mmCIF file with all atom_site columns, C-alpha atoms in Angstrom:
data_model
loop_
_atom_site.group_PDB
_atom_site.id
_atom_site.type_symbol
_atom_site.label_atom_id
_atom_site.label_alt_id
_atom_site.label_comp_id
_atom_site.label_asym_id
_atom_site.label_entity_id
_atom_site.label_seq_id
_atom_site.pdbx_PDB_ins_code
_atom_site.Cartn_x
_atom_site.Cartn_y
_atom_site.Cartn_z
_atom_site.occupancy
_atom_site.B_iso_or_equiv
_atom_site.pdbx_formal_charge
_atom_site.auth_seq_id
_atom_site.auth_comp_id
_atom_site.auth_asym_id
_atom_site.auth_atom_id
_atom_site.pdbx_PDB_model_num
ATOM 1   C CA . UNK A 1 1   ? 34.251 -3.845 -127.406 1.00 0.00 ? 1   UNK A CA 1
ATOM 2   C CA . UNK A 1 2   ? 32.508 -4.133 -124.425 1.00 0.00 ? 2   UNK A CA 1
ATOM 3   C CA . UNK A 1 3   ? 32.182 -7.736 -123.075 1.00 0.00 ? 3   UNK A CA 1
ATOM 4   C CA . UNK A 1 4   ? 30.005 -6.455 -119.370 1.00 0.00 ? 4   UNK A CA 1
ATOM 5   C CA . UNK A 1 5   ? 26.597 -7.435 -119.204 1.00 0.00 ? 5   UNK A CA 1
ATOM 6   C CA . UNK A 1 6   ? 23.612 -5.063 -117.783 1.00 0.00 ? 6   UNK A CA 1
ATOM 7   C CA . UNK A 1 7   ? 24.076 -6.461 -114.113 1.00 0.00 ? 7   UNK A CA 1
ATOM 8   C CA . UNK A 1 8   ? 28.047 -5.622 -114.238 1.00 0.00 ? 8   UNK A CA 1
ATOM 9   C CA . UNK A 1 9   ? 27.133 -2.393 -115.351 1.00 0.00 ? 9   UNK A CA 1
ATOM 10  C CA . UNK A 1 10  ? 25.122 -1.405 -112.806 1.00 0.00 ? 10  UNK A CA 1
ATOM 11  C CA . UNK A 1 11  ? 27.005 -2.865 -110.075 1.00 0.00 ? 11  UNK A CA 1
ATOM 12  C CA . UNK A 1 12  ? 30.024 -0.603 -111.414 1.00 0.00 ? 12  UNK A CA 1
ATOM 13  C CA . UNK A 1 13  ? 27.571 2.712  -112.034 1.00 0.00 ? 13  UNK A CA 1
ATOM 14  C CA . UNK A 1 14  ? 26.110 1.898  -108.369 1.00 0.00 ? 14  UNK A CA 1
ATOM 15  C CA . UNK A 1 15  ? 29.730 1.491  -106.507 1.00 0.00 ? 15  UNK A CA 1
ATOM 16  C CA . UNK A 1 16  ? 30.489 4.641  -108.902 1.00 0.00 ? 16  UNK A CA 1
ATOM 17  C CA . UNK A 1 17  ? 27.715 6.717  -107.579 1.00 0.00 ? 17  UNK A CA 1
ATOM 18  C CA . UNK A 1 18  ? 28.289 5.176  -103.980 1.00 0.00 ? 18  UNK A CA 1
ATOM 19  C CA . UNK A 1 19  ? 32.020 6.558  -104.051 1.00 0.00 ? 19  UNK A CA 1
ATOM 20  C CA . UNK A 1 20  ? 31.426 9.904  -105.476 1.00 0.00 ? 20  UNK A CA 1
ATOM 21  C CA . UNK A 1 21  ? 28.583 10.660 -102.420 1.00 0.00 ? 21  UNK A CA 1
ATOM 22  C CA . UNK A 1 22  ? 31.465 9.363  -100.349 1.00 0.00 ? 22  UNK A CA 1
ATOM 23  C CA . UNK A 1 23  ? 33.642 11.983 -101.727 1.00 0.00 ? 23  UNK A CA 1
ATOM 24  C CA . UNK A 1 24  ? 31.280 14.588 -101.423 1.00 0.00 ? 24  UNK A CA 1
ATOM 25  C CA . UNK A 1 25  ? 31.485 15.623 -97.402  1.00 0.00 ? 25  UNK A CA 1
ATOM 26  C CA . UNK A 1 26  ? 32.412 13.431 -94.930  1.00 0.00 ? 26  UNK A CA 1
ATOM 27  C CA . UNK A 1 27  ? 29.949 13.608 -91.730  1.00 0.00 ? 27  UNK A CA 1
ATOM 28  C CA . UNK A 1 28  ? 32.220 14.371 -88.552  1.00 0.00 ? 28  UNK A CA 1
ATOM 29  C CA . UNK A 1 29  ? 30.133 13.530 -85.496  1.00 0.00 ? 29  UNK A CA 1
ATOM 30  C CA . UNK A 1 30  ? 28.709 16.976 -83.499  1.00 0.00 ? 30  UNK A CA 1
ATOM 31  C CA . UNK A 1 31  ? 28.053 15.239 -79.970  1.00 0.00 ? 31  UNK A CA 1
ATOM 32  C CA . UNK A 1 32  ? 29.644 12.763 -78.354  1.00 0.00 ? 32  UNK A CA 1
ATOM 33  C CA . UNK A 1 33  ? 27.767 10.165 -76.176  1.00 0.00 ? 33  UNK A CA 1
ATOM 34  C CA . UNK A 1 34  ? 29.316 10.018 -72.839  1.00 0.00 ? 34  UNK A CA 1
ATOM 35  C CA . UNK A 1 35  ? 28.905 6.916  -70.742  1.00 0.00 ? 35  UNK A CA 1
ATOM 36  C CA . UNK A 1 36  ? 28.056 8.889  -66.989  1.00 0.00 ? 36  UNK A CA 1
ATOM 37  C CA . UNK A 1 37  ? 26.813 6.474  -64.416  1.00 0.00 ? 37  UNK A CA 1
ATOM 38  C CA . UNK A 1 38  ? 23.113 5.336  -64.924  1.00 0.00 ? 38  UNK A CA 1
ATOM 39  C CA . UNK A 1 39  ? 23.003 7.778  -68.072  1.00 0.00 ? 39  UNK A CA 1
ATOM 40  C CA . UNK A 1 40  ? 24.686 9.031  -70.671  1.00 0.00 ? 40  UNK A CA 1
ATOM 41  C CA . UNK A 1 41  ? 25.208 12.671 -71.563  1.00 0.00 ? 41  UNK A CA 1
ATOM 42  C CA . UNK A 1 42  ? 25.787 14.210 -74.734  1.00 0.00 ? 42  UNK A CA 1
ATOM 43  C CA . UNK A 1 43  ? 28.582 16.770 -75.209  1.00 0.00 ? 43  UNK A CA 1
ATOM 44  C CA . UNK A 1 44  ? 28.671 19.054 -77.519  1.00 0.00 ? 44  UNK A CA 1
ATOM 45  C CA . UNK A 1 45  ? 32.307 18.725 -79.588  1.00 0.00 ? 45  UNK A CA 1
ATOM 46  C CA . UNK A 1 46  ? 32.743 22.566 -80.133  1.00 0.00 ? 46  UNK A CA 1
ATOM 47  C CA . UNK A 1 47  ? 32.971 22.343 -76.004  1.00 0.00 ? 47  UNK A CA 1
ATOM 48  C CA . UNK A 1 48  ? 35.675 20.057 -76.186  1.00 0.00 ? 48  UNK A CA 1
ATOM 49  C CA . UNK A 1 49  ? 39.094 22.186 -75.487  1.00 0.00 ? 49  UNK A CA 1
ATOM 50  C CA . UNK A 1 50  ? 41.582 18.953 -75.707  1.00 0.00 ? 50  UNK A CA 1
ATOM 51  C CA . UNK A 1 51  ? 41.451 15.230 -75.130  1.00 0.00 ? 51  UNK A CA 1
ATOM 52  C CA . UNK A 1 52  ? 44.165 12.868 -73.314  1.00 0.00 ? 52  UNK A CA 1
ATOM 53  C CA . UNK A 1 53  ? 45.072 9.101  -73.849  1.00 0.00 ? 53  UNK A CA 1
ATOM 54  C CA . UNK A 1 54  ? 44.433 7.270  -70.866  1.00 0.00 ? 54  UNK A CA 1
ATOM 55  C CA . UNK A 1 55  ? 44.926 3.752  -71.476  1.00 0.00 ? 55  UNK A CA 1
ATOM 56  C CA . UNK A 1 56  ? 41.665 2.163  -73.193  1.00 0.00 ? 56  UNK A CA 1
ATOM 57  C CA . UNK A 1 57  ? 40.026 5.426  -72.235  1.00 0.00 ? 57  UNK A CA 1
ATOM 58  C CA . UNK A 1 58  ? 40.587 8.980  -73.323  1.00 0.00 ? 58  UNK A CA 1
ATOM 59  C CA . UNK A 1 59  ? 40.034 11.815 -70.482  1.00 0.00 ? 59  UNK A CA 1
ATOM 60  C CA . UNK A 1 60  ? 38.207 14.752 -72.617  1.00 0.00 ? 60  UNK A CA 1
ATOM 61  C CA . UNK A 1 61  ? 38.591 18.379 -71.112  1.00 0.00 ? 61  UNK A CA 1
ATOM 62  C CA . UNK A 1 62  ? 35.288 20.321 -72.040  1.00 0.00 ? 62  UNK A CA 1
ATOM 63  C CA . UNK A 1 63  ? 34.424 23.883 -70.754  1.00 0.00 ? 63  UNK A CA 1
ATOM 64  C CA . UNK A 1 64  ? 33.323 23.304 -68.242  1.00 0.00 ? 64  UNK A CA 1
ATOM 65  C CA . UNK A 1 65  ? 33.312 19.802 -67.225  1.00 0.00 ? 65  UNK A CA 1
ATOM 66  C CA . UNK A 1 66  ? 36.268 16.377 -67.758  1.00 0.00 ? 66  UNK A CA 1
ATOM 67  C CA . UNK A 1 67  ? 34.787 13.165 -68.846  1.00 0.00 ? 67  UNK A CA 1
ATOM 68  C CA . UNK A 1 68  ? 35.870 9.865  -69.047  1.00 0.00 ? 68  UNK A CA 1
ATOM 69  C CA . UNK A 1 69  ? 35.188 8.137  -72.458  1.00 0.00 ? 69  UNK A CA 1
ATOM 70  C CA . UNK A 1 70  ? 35.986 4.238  -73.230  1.00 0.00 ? 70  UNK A CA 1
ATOM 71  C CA . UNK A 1 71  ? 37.782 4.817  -76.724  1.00 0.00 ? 71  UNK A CA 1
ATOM 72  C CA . UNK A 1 72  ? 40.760 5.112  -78.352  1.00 0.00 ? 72  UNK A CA 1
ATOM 73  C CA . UNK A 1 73  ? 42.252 8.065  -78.854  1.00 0.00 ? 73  UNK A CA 1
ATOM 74  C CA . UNK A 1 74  ? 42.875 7.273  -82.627  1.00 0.00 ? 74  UNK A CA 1
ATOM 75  C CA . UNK A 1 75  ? 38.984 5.814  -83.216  1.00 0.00 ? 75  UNK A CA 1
ATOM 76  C CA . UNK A 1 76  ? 37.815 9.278  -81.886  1.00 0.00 ? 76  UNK A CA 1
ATOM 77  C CA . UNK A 1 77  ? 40.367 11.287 -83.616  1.00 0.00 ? 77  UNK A CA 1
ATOM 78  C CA . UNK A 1 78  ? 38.511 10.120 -87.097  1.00 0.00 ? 78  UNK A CA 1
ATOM 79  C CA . UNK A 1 79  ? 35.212 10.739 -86.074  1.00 0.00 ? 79  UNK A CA 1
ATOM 80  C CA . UNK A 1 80  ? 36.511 14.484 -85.502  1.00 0.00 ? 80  UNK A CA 1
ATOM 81  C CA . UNK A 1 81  ? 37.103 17.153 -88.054  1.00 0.00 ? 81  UNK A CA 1
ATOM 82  C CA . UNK A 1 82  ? 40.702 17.229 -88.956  1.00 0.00 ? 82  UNK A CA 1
ATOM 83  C CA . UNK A 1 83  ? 39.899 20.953 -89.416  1.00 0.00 ? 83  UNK A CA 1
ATOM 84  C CA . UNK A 1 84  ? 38.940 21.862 -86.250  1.00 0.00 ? 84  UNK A CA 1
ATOM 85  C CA . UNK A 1 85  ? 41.050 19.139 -83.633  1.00 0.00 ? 85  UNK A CA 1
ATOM 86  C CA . UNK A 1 86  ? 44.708 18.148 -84.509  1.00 0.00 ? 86  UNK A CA 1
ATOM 87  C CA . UNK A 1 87  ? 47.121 15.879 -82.745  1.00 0.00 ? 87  UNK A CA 1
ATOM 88  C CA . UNK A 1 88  ? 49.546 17.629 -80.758  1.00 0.00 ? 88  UNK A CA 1
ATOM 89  C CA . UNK A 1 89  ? 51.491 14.753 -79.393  1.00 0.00 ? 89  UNK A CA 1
ATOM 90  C CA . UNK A 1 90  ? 50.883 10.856 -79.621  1.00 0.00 ? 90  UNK A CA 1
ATOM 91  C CA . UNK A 1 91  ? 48.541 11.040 -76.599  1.00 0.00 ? 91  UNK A CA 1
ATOM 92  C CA . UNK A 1 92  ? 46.848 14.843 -77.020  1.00 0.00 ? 92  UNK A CA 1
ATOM 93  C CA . UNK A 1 93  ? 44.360 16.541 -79.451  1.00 0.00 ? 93  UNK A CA 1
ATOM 94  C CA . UNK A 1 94  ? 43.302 20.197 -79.330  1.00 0.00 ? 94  UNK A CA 1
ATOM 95  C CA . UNK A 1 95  ? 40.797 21.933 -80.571  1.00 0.00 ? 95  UNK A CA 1
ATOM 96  C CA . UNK A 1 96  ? 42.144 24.985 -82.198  1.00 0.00 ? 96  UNK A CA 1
ATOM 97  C CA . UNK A 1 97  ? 39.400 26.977 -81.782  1.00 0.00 ? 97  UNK A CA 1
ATOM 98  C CA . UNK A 1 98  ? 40.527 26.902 -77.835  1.00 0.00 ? 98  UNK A CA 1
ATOM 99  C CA . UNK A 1 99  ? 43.970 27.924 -78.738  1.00 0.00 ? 99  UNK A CA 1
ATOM 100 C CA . UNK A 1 100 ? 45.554 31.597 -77.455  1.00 0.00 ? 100 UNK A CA 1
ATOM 101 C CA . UNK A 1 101 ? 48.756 31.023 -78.625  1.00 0.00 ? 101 UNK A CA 1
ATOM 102 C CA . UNK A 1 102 ? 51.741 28.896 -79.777  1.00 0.00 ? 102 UNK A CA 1
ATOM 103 C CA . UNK A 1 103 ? 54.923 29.782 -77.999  1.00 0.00 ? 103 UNK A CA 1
ATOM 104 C CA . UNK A 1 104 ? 58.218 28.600 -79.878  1.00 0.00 ? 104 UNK A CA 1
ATOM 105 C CA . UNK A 1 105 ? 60.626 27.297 -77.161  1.00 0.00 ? 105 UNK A CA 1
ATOM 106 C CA . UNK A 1 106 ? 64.456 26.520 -77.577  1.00 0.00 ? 106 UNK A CA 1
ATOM 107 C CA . UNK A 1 107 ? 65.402 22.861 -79.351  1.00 0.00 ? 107 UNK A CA 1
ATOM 108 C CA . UNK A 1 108 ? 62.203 22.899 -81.767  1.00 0.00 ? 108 UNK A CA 1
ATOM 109 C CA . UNK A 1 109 ? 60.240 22.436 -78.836  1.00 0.00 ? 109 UNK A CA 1
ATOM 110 C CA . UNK A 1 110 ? 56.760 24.045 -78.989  1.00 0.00 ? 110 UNK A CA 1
ATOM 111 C CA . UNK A 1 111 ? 53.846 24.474 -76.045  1.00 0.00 ? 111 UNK A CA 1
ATOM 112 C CA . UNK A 1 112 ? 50.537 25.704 -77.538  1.00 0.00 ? 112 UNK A CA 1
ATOM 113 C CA . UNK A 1 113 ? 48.383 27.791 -74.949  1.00 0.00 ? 113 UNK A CA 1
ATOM 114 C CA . UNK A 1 114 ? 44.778 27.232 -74.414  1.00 0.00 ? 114 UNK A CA 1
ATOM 115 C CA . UNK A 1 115 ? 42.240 30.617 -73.015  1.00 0.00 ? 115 UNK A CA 1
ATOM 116 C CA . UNK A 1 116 ? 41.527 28.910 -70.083  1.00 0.00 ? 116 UNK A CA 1
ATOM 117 C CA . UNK A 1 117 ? 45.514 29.016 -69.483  1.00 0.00 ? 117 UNK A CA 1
ATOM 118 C CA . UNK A 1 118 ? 45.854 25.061 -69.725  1.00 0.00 ? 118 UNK A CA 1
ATOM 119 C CA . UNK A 1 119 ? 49.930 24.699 -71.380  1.00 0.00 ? 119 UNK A CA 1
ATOM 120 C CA . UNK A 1 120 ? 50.804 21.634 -73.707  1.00 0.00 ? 120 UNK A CA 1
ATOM 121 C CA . UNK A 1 121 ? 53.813 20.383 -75.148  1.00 0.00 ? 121 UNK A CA 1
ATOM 122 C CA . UNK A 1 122 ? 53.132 20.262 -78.639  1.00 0.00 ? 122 UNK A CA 1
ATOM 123 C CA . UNK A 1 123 ? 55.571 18.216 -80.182  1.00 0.00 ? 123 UNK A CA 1
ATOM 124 C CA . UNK A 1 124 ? 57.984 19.069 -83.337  1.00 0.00 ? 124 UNK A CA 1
ATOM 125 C CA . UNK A 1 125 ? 56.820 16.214 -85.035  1.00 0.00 ? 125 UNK A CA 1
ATOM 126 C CA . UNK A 1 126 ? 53.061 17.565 -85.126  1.00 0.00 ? 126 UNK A CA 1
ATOM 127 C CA . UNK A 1 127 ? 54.293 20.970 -85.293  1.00 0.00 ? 127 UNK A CA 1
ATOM 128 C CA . UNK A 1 128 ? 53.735 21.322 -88.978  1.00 0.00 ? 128 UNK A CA 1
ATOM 129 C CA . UNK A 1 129 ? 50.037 19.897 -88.955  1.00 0.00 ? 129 UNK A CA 1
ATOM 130 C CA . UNK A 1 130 ? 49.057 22.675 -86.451  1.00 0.00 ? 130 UNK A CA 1
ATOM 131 C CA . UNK A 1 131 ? 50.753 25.767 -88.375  1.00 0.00 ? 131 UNK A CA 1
ATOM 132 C CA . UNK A 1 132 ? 48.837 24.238 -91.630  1.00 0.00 ? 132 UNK A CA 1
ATOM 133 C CA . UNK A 1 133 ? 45.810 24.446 -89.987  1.00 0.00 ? 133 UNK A CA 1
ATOM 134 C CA . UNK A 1 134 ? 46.673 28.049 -88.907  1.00 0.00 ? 134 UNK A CA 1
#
């Protein structure tokens, strides 16, 4: 027997409906607003080759440009697809669509070239993450 009244009900059909639209597709931001002097400038994320920790800030390497952005590099990392950038290292993401190759090294170390020729140390620990993607 049910004991809920009408409001109950549609409090639990609303958070229902709420959760499922959740579910659906999460939205992954497609420009970042950069903070540039007296303006800000809004990059594109498919231009984004691989981002840095730098303290409270995170140095992102685009194609043609490096910008400064005041963020962690763990609040960006979620508003990026996981299917396009992956954590390399504690302080490096990549976008894979930048990526030439990934070189096995001796020890289970890895380095994961970039077409522009840029080499990272991917560590072993992320190693798995990337070749899922892959």
């Amino acid at each position: 027997m049910n004991t809920d009244g009408p409001a109950i009900r549609n409090v639990k059909e609303t958070l229902i409906r709420l959760l499922q639209q959740m579910d659906q597709k999460m939205e992954f931001r497609q420009r970042l607003p950069i903070k540039e002097n007296e303006r800000i400038v809004l990059l594109p994320v498919q231009e984004i080759e691989w981002i840095k920790a730098d303290g409270k800030y995170v140095l992102i390497h685009a194609k043609d440009s490096n910008h400064h952005m005041r963020i962690t590099l763990r609040e960006l990392e979620a508003r990026l697809d996981p299917a396009k950038f992956v954590r390399i290292r504690r302080s490096h993401i990549i976008n894979i669509d930048y990526i030439n190759e990934h070189q096995i090294r001796f020890h289970g170390d890895y380095n994961v070239i970039l077409k522009n020729g840029t080499g990272l140390r991917l560590n072993r620990r992320y190693n798995e993450r990337l070749l899922d993607i892959f």
